[in-house]
Tab-separated table of C-alpha atoms and ligand atoms in Angstrom:
chain	number	residue	atom	x	y	z
A	1	MET	CA	45.702	-18.481	27.669
A	2	ALA	CA	43.871	-21.703	28.278
A	3	ILE	CA	40.244	-21.518	27.367
A	4	ASN	CA	38.256	-22.627	30.374
A	5	ASN	CA	34.533	-23.110	30.541
A	6	SER	CA	33.665	-19.578	31.578
A	7	ASN	CA	35.878	-18.032	28.864
A	8	TYR	CA	34.269	-20.325	26.345
A	9	LEU	CA	30.852	-19.221	27.505
A	10	LEU	CA	31.852	-15.566	27.193
A	11	ILE	CA	33.273	-16.046	23.691
A	12	SER	CA	30.150	-17.922	22.562
A	13	LEU	CA	27.903	-15.282	24.051
A	14	THR	CA	29.831	-12.451	22.369
A	15	PHE	CA	29.755	-14.277	19.052
A	16	PHE	CA	26.043	-14.877	19.429
A	17	LEU	CA	25.403	-11.218	20.227
A	18	ILE	CA	27.434	-9.986	17.261
A	19	ALA	CA	25.800	-12.500	14.924
A	20	PHE	CA	22.362	-11.703	16.257
A	21	SER	CA	22.767	-7.953	16.161
A	22	SER	CA	24.135	-7.839	12.613
A	23	ASN	CA	21.525	-10.300	11.443
A	24	HIS	CA	18.872	-8.361	13.165
A	25	ALA	CA	20.106	-5.103	11.694
A	26	ASN	CA	20.096	-6.376	8.131
A	27	GLY	CA	16.818	-8.187	8.375
A	28	GLU	CA	15.140	-5.462	10.383
A	29	VAL	CA	11.650	-4.522	9.326
A	30	LEU	CA	9.752	-1.296	9.647
A	31	LYS	CA	7.166	-1.015	12.376
A	32	VAL	CA	4.425	1.276	13.556
A	33	GLY	CA	5.703	3.329	16.503
A	34	PHE	CA	9.417	2.784	15.818
A	35	TYR	CA	10.164	6.098	17.610
A	36	HIS	CA	7.824	5.368	20.505
A	37	LYS	CA	10.658	5.605	23.057
A	38	THR	CA	13.224	7.720	21.221
A	39	CYS	CA	10.959	10.463	19.870
A	40	PRO	CA	7.471	9.951	21.244
A	41	HIS	CA	5.927	13.089	19.723
A	42	VAL	CA	7.203	12.588	16.194
A	43	GLU	CA	3.763	12.000	14.660
A	44	LEU	CA	2.171	14.871	16.517
A	45	ILE	CA	4.902	17.284	15.437
A	46	SER	CA	4.589	16.263	11.784
A	47	LYS	CA	0.792	16.498	11.849
A	48	GLU	CA	0.720	19.926	13.505
A	49	ILE	CA	3.079	21.391	10.933
A	50	VAL	CA	1.248	19.763	8.008
A	51	ASP	CA	-2.189	20.869	9.232
A	52	ASP	CA	-0.967	24.422	9.606
A	53	VAL	CA	0.680	24.488	6.160
A	54	ILE	CA	-2.224	22.847	4.310
A	55	SER	CA	-4.779	25.137	5.942
A	56	ARG	CA	-2.861	28.052	4.433
A	57	VAL	CA	-1.578	26.480	1.172
A	58	PRO	CA	-3.854	23.526	0.304
A	59	SER	CA	-2.236	23.049	-3.093
A	60	LEU	CA	0.886	21.681	-1.367
A	61	ALA	CA	-0.918	18.492	-0.322
A	62	ALA	CA	-0.663	16.885	-3.767
A	63	PRO	CA	3.062	17.354	-4.412
A	64	LEU	CA	3.864	16.178	-0.874
A	65	LEU	CA	1.889	12.977	-1.406
A	66	ARG	CA	3.581	12.508	-4.764
A	67	MET	CA	7.002	13.044	-3.150
A	68	HIS	CA	6.764	9.770	-1.210
A	69	TYR	CA	6.052	7.877	-4.441
A	70	HIS	CA	8.929	9.586	-6.243
A	71	ASP	CA	11.213	8.768	-3.322
A	72	CYS	CA	10.212	5.098	-3.102
A	73	PHE	CA	10.430	4.306	-6.817
A	74	VAL	CA	14.036	5.472	-7.104
A	75	ARG	CA	16.466	3.489	-4.863
A	76	GLY	CA	13.636	2.726	-2.440
A	77	CYS	CA	12.149	4.974	0.237
A	78	ASP	CA	15.473	6.363	1.453
A	79	GLY	CA	14.996	10.130	1.235
A	80	SER	CA	17.219	10.279	-1.879
A	81	VAL	CA	14.727	12.587	-3.606
A	82	LEU	CA	15.544	15.262	-1.015
A	83	LEU	CA	19.286	15.454	-1.639
A	84	ASP	CA	20.773	18.534	-3.318
A	85	SER	CA	23.602	18.349	-5.816
A	86	PRO	CA	25.878	21.377	-6.380
A	87	THR	CA	26.154	20.367	-10.059
A	88	LYS	CA	22.408	19.699	-10.429
A	89	GLN	CA	22.844	15.967	-10.929
A	90	ALA	CA	20.539	14.707	-8.182
A	91	GLU	CA	17.128	12.999	-8.493
A	92	LYS	CA	15.374	16.301	-7.859
A	93	ASP	CA	17.055	17.756	-10.970
A	94	SER	CA	15.586	15.156	-13.283
A	95	ILE	CA	12.657	16.070	-15.552
A	96	PRO	CA	9.887	14.155	-13.735
A	97	ASN	CA	10.935	15.740	-10.451
A	98	LEU	CA	11.086	19.332	-11.681
A	99	SER	CA	7.387	19.648	-10.859
A	100	LEU	CA	7.790	18.316	-7.300
A	101	ARG	CA	7.272	20.947	-4.626
A	102	GLY	CA	7.157	21.193	-0.862
A	103	TYR	CA	10.745	20.358	0.078
A	104	GLN	CA	10.631	23.270	2.521
A	105	ILE	CA	7.825	21.548	4.452
A	106	ILE	CA	9.940	18.423	4.915
A	107	ASP	CA	12.745	20.728	6.141
A	108	LYS	CA	10.359	22.425	8.518
A	109	VAL	CA	9.326	19.115	10.086
A	110	LYS	CA	12.968	18.015	10.238
A	111	THR	CA	14.025	21.217	12.011
A	112	ALA	CA	11.265	20.788	14.588
A	113	LEU	CA	12.224	17.148	15.145
A	114	GLU	CA	15.924	17.940	15.457
A	115	LYS	CA	14.977	20.295	18.276
A	116	SER	CA	12.955	17.734	20.220
A	117	CYS	CA	14.965	14.595	19.431
A	118	PRO	CA	18.234	15.346	17.624
A	119	GLY	CA	19.634	12.730	15.256
A	120	ILE	CA	16.761	10.288	15.681
A	121	VAL	CA	14.158	10.578	12.911
A	122	SER	CA	15.170	9.875	9.314
A	123	CYS	CA	14.191	12.142	6.436
A	124	ALA	CA	12.779	9.095	4.611
A	125	ASP	CA	10.358	8.545	7.515
A	126	ILE	CA	9.406	12.224	7.519
A	127	VAL	CA	8.455	11.960	3.830
A	128	ALA	CA	6.275	8.920	4.640
A	129	LEU	CA	4.579	10.601	7.622
A	130	VAL	CA	3.956	13.834	5.737
A	131	ALA	CA	2.409	11.873	2.814
A	132	ARG	CA	-0.141	10.412	5.223
A	133	ASP	CA	-0.749	13.717	7.010
A	134	VAL	CA	-1.379	15.689	3.815
A	135	THR	CA	-3.813	13.013	2.613
A	136	VAL	CA	-5.790	13.314	5.836
A	137	ALA	CA	-5.652	17.110	5.610
A	138	VAL	CA	-7.491	17.005	2.253
A	139	LYS	CA	-10.195	14.659	3.628
A	140	GLY	CA	-8.579	11.437	2.477
A	141	PRO	CA	-8.031	8.258	4.469
A	142	SER	CA	-5.637	7.804	7.366
A	143	TRP	CA	-3.362	4.830	7.918
A	144	GLU	CA	-0.721	3.770	10.386
A	145	VAL	CA	2.663	4.703	8.972
A	146	GLU	CA	5.444	2.208	9.579
A	147	THR	CA	8.729	3.859	10.503
A	148	GLY	CA	12.366	2.878	11.002
A	149	ARG	CA	13.697	3.787	7.546
A	150	ARG	CA	17.259	5.100	7.295
A	151	ASP	CA	18.485	7.713	4.847
A	152	GLY	CA	20.519	6.876	1.770
A	153	SER	CA	23.525	8.786	0.518
A	154	VAL	CA	23.158	8.504	-3.262
A	155	SER	CA	20.895	10.549	-5.491
A	156	ASN	CA	21.310	10.363	-9.239
A	157	ILE	CA	19.531	12.303	-11.976
A	158	THR	CA	19.573	9.446	-14.502
A	159	GLU	CA	18.194	6.891	-12.061
A	160	ALA	CA	15.186	9.126	-11.472
A	161	LEU	CA	14.583	9.480	-15.196
A	162	PHE	CA	14.671	5.724	-15.765
A	163	ASN	CA	12.751	4.636	-12.690
A	164	LEU	CA	9.851	7.041	-12.572
A	165	ILE	CA	7.115	5.780	-14.847
A	166	PRO	CA	6.291	8.318	-17.602
A	167	PRO	CA	2.725	9.597	-18.152
A	168	PHE	CA	2.660	7.976	-21.599
A	169	ALA	CA	3.226	4.482	-20.144
A	170	ASN	CA	0.894	1.724	-21.317
A	171	ILE	CA	-0.634	-0.895	-19.048
A	172	THR	CA	2.208	-3.379	-19.634
A	173	SER	CA	4.931	-0.998	-18.465
A	174	LEU	CA	2.790	0.259	-15.596
A	175	LYS	CA	2.261	-3.263	-14.301
A	176	GLN	CA	5.912	-4.089	-14.803
A	177	GLY	CA	7.039	-0.969	-12.914
A	178	PHE	CA	4.901	-1.913	-9.942
A	179	LEU	CA	5.595	-5.659	-9.968
A	180	GLN	CA	9.355	-5.031	-10.082
A	181	ARG	CA	9.011	-3.284	-6.740
A	182	GLY	CA	6.914	-5.965	-5.136
A	183	LEU	CA	3.699	-4.022	-5.713
A	184	SER	CA	0.633	-5.622	-7.247
A	185	VAL	CA	-1.723	-4.709	-10.069
A	186	LYS	CA	-4.212	-3.755	-7.373
A	187	ASP	CA	-1.631	-1.395	-5.822
A	188	LEU	CA	-1.247	0.189	-9.249
A	189	VAL	CA	-4.924	1.000	-9.676
A	190	VAL	CA	-5.309	2.004	-6.021
A	191	LEU	CA	-2.304	4.332	-5.887
A	192	SER	CA	-3.172	5.882	-9.245
A	193	GLY	CA	-6.241	7.124	-7.346
A	194	SER	CA	-3.891	9.795	-5.912
A	195	HIS	CA	-4.591	11.669	-9.116
A	196	THR	CA	-7.845	12.697	-7.455
A	197	ILE	CA	-5.870	15.674	-6.148
A	198	GLY	CA	-3.421	18.021	-7.777
A	199	ILE	CA	-2.429	19.557	-11.029
A	200	SER	CA	-0.468	18.732	-14.137
A	201	HIS	CA	1.494	20.629	-16.738
A	202	CYS	CA	-0.005	20.520	-20.237
A	203	SER	CA	3.276	19.015	-21.413
A	204	SER	CA	2.480	15.767	-19.560
A	205	PHE	CA	-0.435	14.970	-21.910
A	206	ASN	CA	-0.174	17.385	-24.863
A	207	ASN	CA	0.683	14.542	-27.240
A	208	ARG	CA	-2.821	13.137	-26.648
A	209	LEU	CA	-4.390	16.369	-27.888
A	210	TYR	CA	-2.342	17.208	-30.948
A	211	ASN	CA	0.048	14.549	-32.148
A	212	PHE	CA	-0.815	11.163	-30.794
A	213	THR	CA	0.771	8.984	-33.470
A	214	GLY	CA	2.915	11.641	-35.103
A	215	LYS	CA	0.224	12.482	-37.695
A	216	GLY	CA	-1.377	15.465	-35.954
A	217	ASP	CA	-4.105	13.256	-34.489
A	218	THR	CA	-5.774	12.951	-31.076
A	219	ASP	CA	-5.839	9.996	-28.690
A	220	PRO	CA	-8.963	7.948	-29.503
A	221	SER	CA	-9.107	6.623	-25.942
A	222	LEU	CA	-9.793	10.131	-24.596
A	223	ASP	CA	-13.374	11.534	-24.602
A	224	PRO	CA	-13.551	13.960	-27.593
A	225	ASN	CA	-15.481	16.543	-25.542
A	226	TYR	CA	-12.800	16.451	-22.901
A	227	ILE	CA	-10.178	16.893	-25.617
A	228	LYS	CA	-11.988	20.047	-26.729
A	229	ASN	CA	-11.901	21.480	-23.206
A	230	LEU	CA	-8.276	20.572	-22.713
A	231	LYS	CA	-7.271	22.126	-26.039
A	232	LYS	CA	-8.731	25.444	-24.850
A	233	LYS	CA	-6.395	25.365	-21.877
A	234	CYS	CA	-3.349	23.858	-23.523
A	235	PRO	CA	-2.213	25.210	-26.905
A	236	PRO	CA	0.153	22.982	-28.911
A	237	ASN	CA	3.628	22.669	-27.354
A	238	ASP	CA	2.536	24.455	-24.181
A	239	GLN	CA	5.061	23.609	-21.454
A	240	ASN	CA	3.912	25.817	-18.610
A	241	THR	CA	0.139	25.937	-18.197
A	242	LEU	CA	-1.254	23.936	-15.303
A	243	VAL	CA	-4.569	22.076	-15.364
A	244	GLU	CA	-6.521	20.352	-12.631
A	245	MET	CA	-6.263	16.582	-12.888
A	246	ASP	CA	-9.681	16.026	-11.303
A	247	PRO	CA	-11.613	19.146	-12.312
A	248	GLY	CA	-14.039	20.342	-9.674
A	249	SER	CA	-12.574	18.479	-6.685
A	250	VAL	CA	-8.884	19.016	-7.145
A	251	ARG	CA	-8.314	19.724	-3.467
A	252	THR	CA	-10.426	16.920	-2.059
A	253	PHE	CA	-9.203	13.375	-1.838
A	254	ASP	CA	-12.211	11.318	-2.963
A	255	ASN	CA	-13.167	8.573	-5.426
A	256	SER	CA	-13.916	10.937	-8.322
A	257	TYR	CA	-10.710	9.935	-10.154
A	258	TYR	CA	-12.265	6.537	-10.852
A	259	LYS	CA	-15.453	8.093	-12.199
A	260	LEU	CA	-13.388	10.253	-14.559
A	261	VAL	CA	-11.242	7.415	-15.828
A	262	ALA	CA	-14.328	5.263	-16.396
A	263	LYS	CA	-15.780	8.137	-18.471
A	264	ARG	CA	-12.567	8.184	-20.575
A	265	ARG	CA	-11.445	11.411	-18.949
A	266	GLY	CA	-8.244	10.212	-17.330
A	267	LEU	CA	-5.663	12.892	-18.071
A	268	PHE	CA	-2.594	10.769	-18.787
A	269	THR	CA	-2.193	7.760	-21.044
A	270	SER	CA	-1.240	5.947	-17.820
A	271	ASP	CA	-4.653	6.801	-16.323
A	272	SER	CA	-6.598	5.705	-19.409
A	273	ALA	CA	-4.495	2.550	-19.554
A	274	LEU	CA	-6.256	1.305	-16.428
A	275	LEU	CA	-9.183	0.505	-18.731
A	276	ASP	CA	-6.971	-1.893	-20.726
A	277	ASP	CA	-6.653	-4.607	-18.075
A	278	SER	CA	-9.585	-6.552	-16.680
A	279	GLU	CA	-8.442	-6.327	-13.044
A	280	THR	CA	-7.745	-2.583	-13.037
A	281	LYS	CA	-10.881	-1.911	-15.089
A	282	ASP	CA	-13.074	-3.902	-12.680
A	283	TYR	CA	-11.586	-2.067	-9.735
A	284	LEU	CA	-12.096	1.394	-11.115
A	285	LYS	CA	-15.656	0.693	-12.205
A	286	LYS	CA	-16.517	-0.539	-8.713
A	287	GLN	CA	-14.848	2.350	-6.893
A	288	GLY	CA	-16.457	4.977	-9.083
A	289	ILE	CA	-19.995	3.988	-8.175
A	290	ASN	CA	-20.354	5.596	-4.794
A	291	GLN	CA	-17.999	7.002	-2.229
A	292	TYR	CA	-19.501	5.143	0.704
A	293	GLY	CA	-19.750	1.676	-0.801
A	294	SER	CA	-16.199	2.091	-2.070
A	295	THR	CA	-13.205	0.290	-0.556
A	296	PHE	CA	-10.829	2.864	-2.020
A	297	PHE	CA	-9.938	4.592	1.258
A	298	LYS	CA	-9.114	1.371	3.065
A	299	ASP	CA	-7.225	0.027	0.033
A	300	PHE	CA	-5.307	3.269	-0.335
A	301	GLY	CA	-3.907	3.060	3.198
A	302	GLU	CA	-2.866	-0.553	2.655
A	303	SER	CA	-1.158	0.175	-0.656
A	304	MET	CA	0.647	3.224	0.781
A	305	VAL	CA	2.049	1.049	3.585
A	306	LYS	CA	3.253	-1.477	0.979
A	307	MET	CA	4.802	1.253	-1.158
A	308	GLY	CA	6.521	2.623	1.959
A	309	ARG	CA	8.386	-0.689	2.368
A	310	VAL	CA	10.031	-0.657	-1.072
A	311	GLN	CA	13.785	-1.312	-0.791
A	312	VAL	CA	14.135	0.451	2.549
A	313	LEU	CA	17.365	0.831	4.477
A	314	THR	CA	17.018	-0.252	8.110
A	315	GLY	CA	19.069	-1.153	11.190
A	316	ASN	CA	22.648	0.008	10.746
A	317	GLN	CA	22.346	0.687	7.015
A	318	GLY	CA	22.402	4.289	5.780
A	319	GLU	CA	22.279	7.142	8.267
A	320	ILE	CA	19.973	9.601	9.966
A	321	ARG	CA	20.618	12.834	8.113
A	322	LYS	CA	20.854	16.006	10.177
A	323	VAL	CA	19.660	18.115	7.259
A	324	CYS	CA	17.427	16.429	4.688
A	325	SER	CA	19.008	18.036	1.633
A	326	ARG	CA	22.536	16.775	2.345
A	327	ILE	CA	24.332	13.743	3.690
A	328	ASN	CA	26.028	14.103	7.083
B	401	LIG	C1	1.277	4.912	-11.954
B	401	LIG	C2	2.180	5.701	-12.473
B	401	LIG	C3	2.140	7.195	-12.358
B	401	LIG	C4	2.364	8.073	-13.354
B	401	LIG	C5	2.717	7.751	-14.785
B	401	LIG	C6	2.210	9.402	-12.799
B	401	LIG	C7	2.395	10.577	-13.499
B	401	LIG	C8	2.138	11.835	-13.014
B	401	LIG	C9	2.314	13.059	-13.752
B	401	LIG	C10	2.857	13.155	-15.176
B	401	LIG	C11	1.895	14.089	-12.981
B	401	LIG	C12	1.827	15.562	-13.357
B	401	LIG	C13	3.170	16.223	-13.297
B	401	LIG	C14	3.123	17.591	-13.908
B	401	LIG	O1	3.020	17.682	-15.132
B	401	LIG	O2	3.173	18.607	-13.174
B	401	LIG	C15	1.474	13.519	-11.730
B	401	LIG	C16	0.977	14.234	-10.696
B	401	LIG	C17	0.666	13.685	-9.470
B	401	LIG	N1	0.877	12.376	-9.093
B	401	LIG	FE1	1.294	10.826	-10.298
B	401	LIG	N2	1.882	9.292	-11.480
B	401	LIG	C18	1.831	7.962	-11.151
B	401	LIG	C19	1.606	7.430	-9.918
B	401	LIG	C20	1.413	8.173	-8.783
B	401	LIG	C21	1.407	7.663	-7.446
B	401	LIG	C22	1.686	6.194	-7.085
B	401	LIG	C23	1.157	8.708	-6.625
B	401	LIG	C24	1.065	8.740	-5.115
B	401	LIG	C25	1.015	7.687	-4.333
B	401	LIG	C26	0.970	9.880	-7.449
B	401	LIG	C27	0.608	11.124	-7.001
B	401	LIG	C28	0.487	12.246	-7.806
B	401	LIG	C29	-0.051	13.506	-7.333
B	401	LIG	C30	-0.666	13.764	-5.968
B	401	LIG	C31	0.085	14.421	-8.380
B	401	LIG	C32	-0.276	15.916	-8.384
B	401	LIG	C33	0.966	16.722	-8.049
B	401	LIG	C34	0.791	18.228	-7.945
B	401	LIG	O3	-0.332	18.738	-7.818
B	401	LIG	O4	1.809	18.929	-7.958
B	401	LIG	N3	1.170	9.519	-8.751
B	401	LIG	N4	1.645	12.143	-11.776
């Protein structure tokens, strides 16, 4: 067939469209209101379910906020933390994730969304929306959640173990863990402020109370009076007891975390470590002063949006899972 002008035009146009669409798909970015046309009530549905759940079980707010972080730091925010493995080899089976809870709330939102707009909203986006909604439900800040993430298909126990920063991390590894993911030192100190809500197992900090350097000693960076209190709750080698991370306001998202850390009462080594860097130390001293002069709420929303962009799948990458705990 001879290629005439109109054929040539058609071929060029097709080529352009293919090139543009694949380019567009790979370079696609998240945006606020991604489901505006395809699932207009997505945010309302998520919020209604979250408000109802948190009004009945407020303690679920903390693990659901934490879930977004644990999703994003392992293979990016791709919903991989939600996947089940029949042989217990998925991210959720790894030690740092054994204390995550609230998967059933993500499933509840997913089921409601599959009814109103089947096959449209990714599980990774649900995790991001729910993280914002639970924060608001415990009187924390609100922010506009970018959406358009796609769900991944791989979830690996070892990757979770190596990528989630341990509670005994020092400031160097904390900074490194954040910088590697395109997050700043400011994001580190801001997002650590999440520890204003929730609980921890004694096992996450027991070494600071009984055997800090292997000689039966305590961590000198922790307030000795606080150590006394903590020892009453956590006997040596206790694996199961739970303690409030921000005693007194464990169910309210506020700036009290920064006051505690400044008073050398941060529960984990990773909390205390924020006093070992001039930028993080400056930030926490400023935020602790008073709730209303503090920029923490505004900063928190901005850092959550940044965290929500880590290594996301977009466009035609990944899939939209029908059920969040398994690939299609
Ligand atoms: C900076 C590094 C971080 C470390 C080392 C860390 C470590 C931990 C640990 C060890 C626990 C207690 C787990 C347990 O023993 O039950 C915990 C709880 C929690 N973390 Fe973090 N975390 C970090 C960052 C974050 C971030 C970025 C967020 C959210 C954006 C977050 C949100 C939470 C929340 C809300 C809880 C309470 C969970 C509950 O009540 O079940 N953490 N974290």
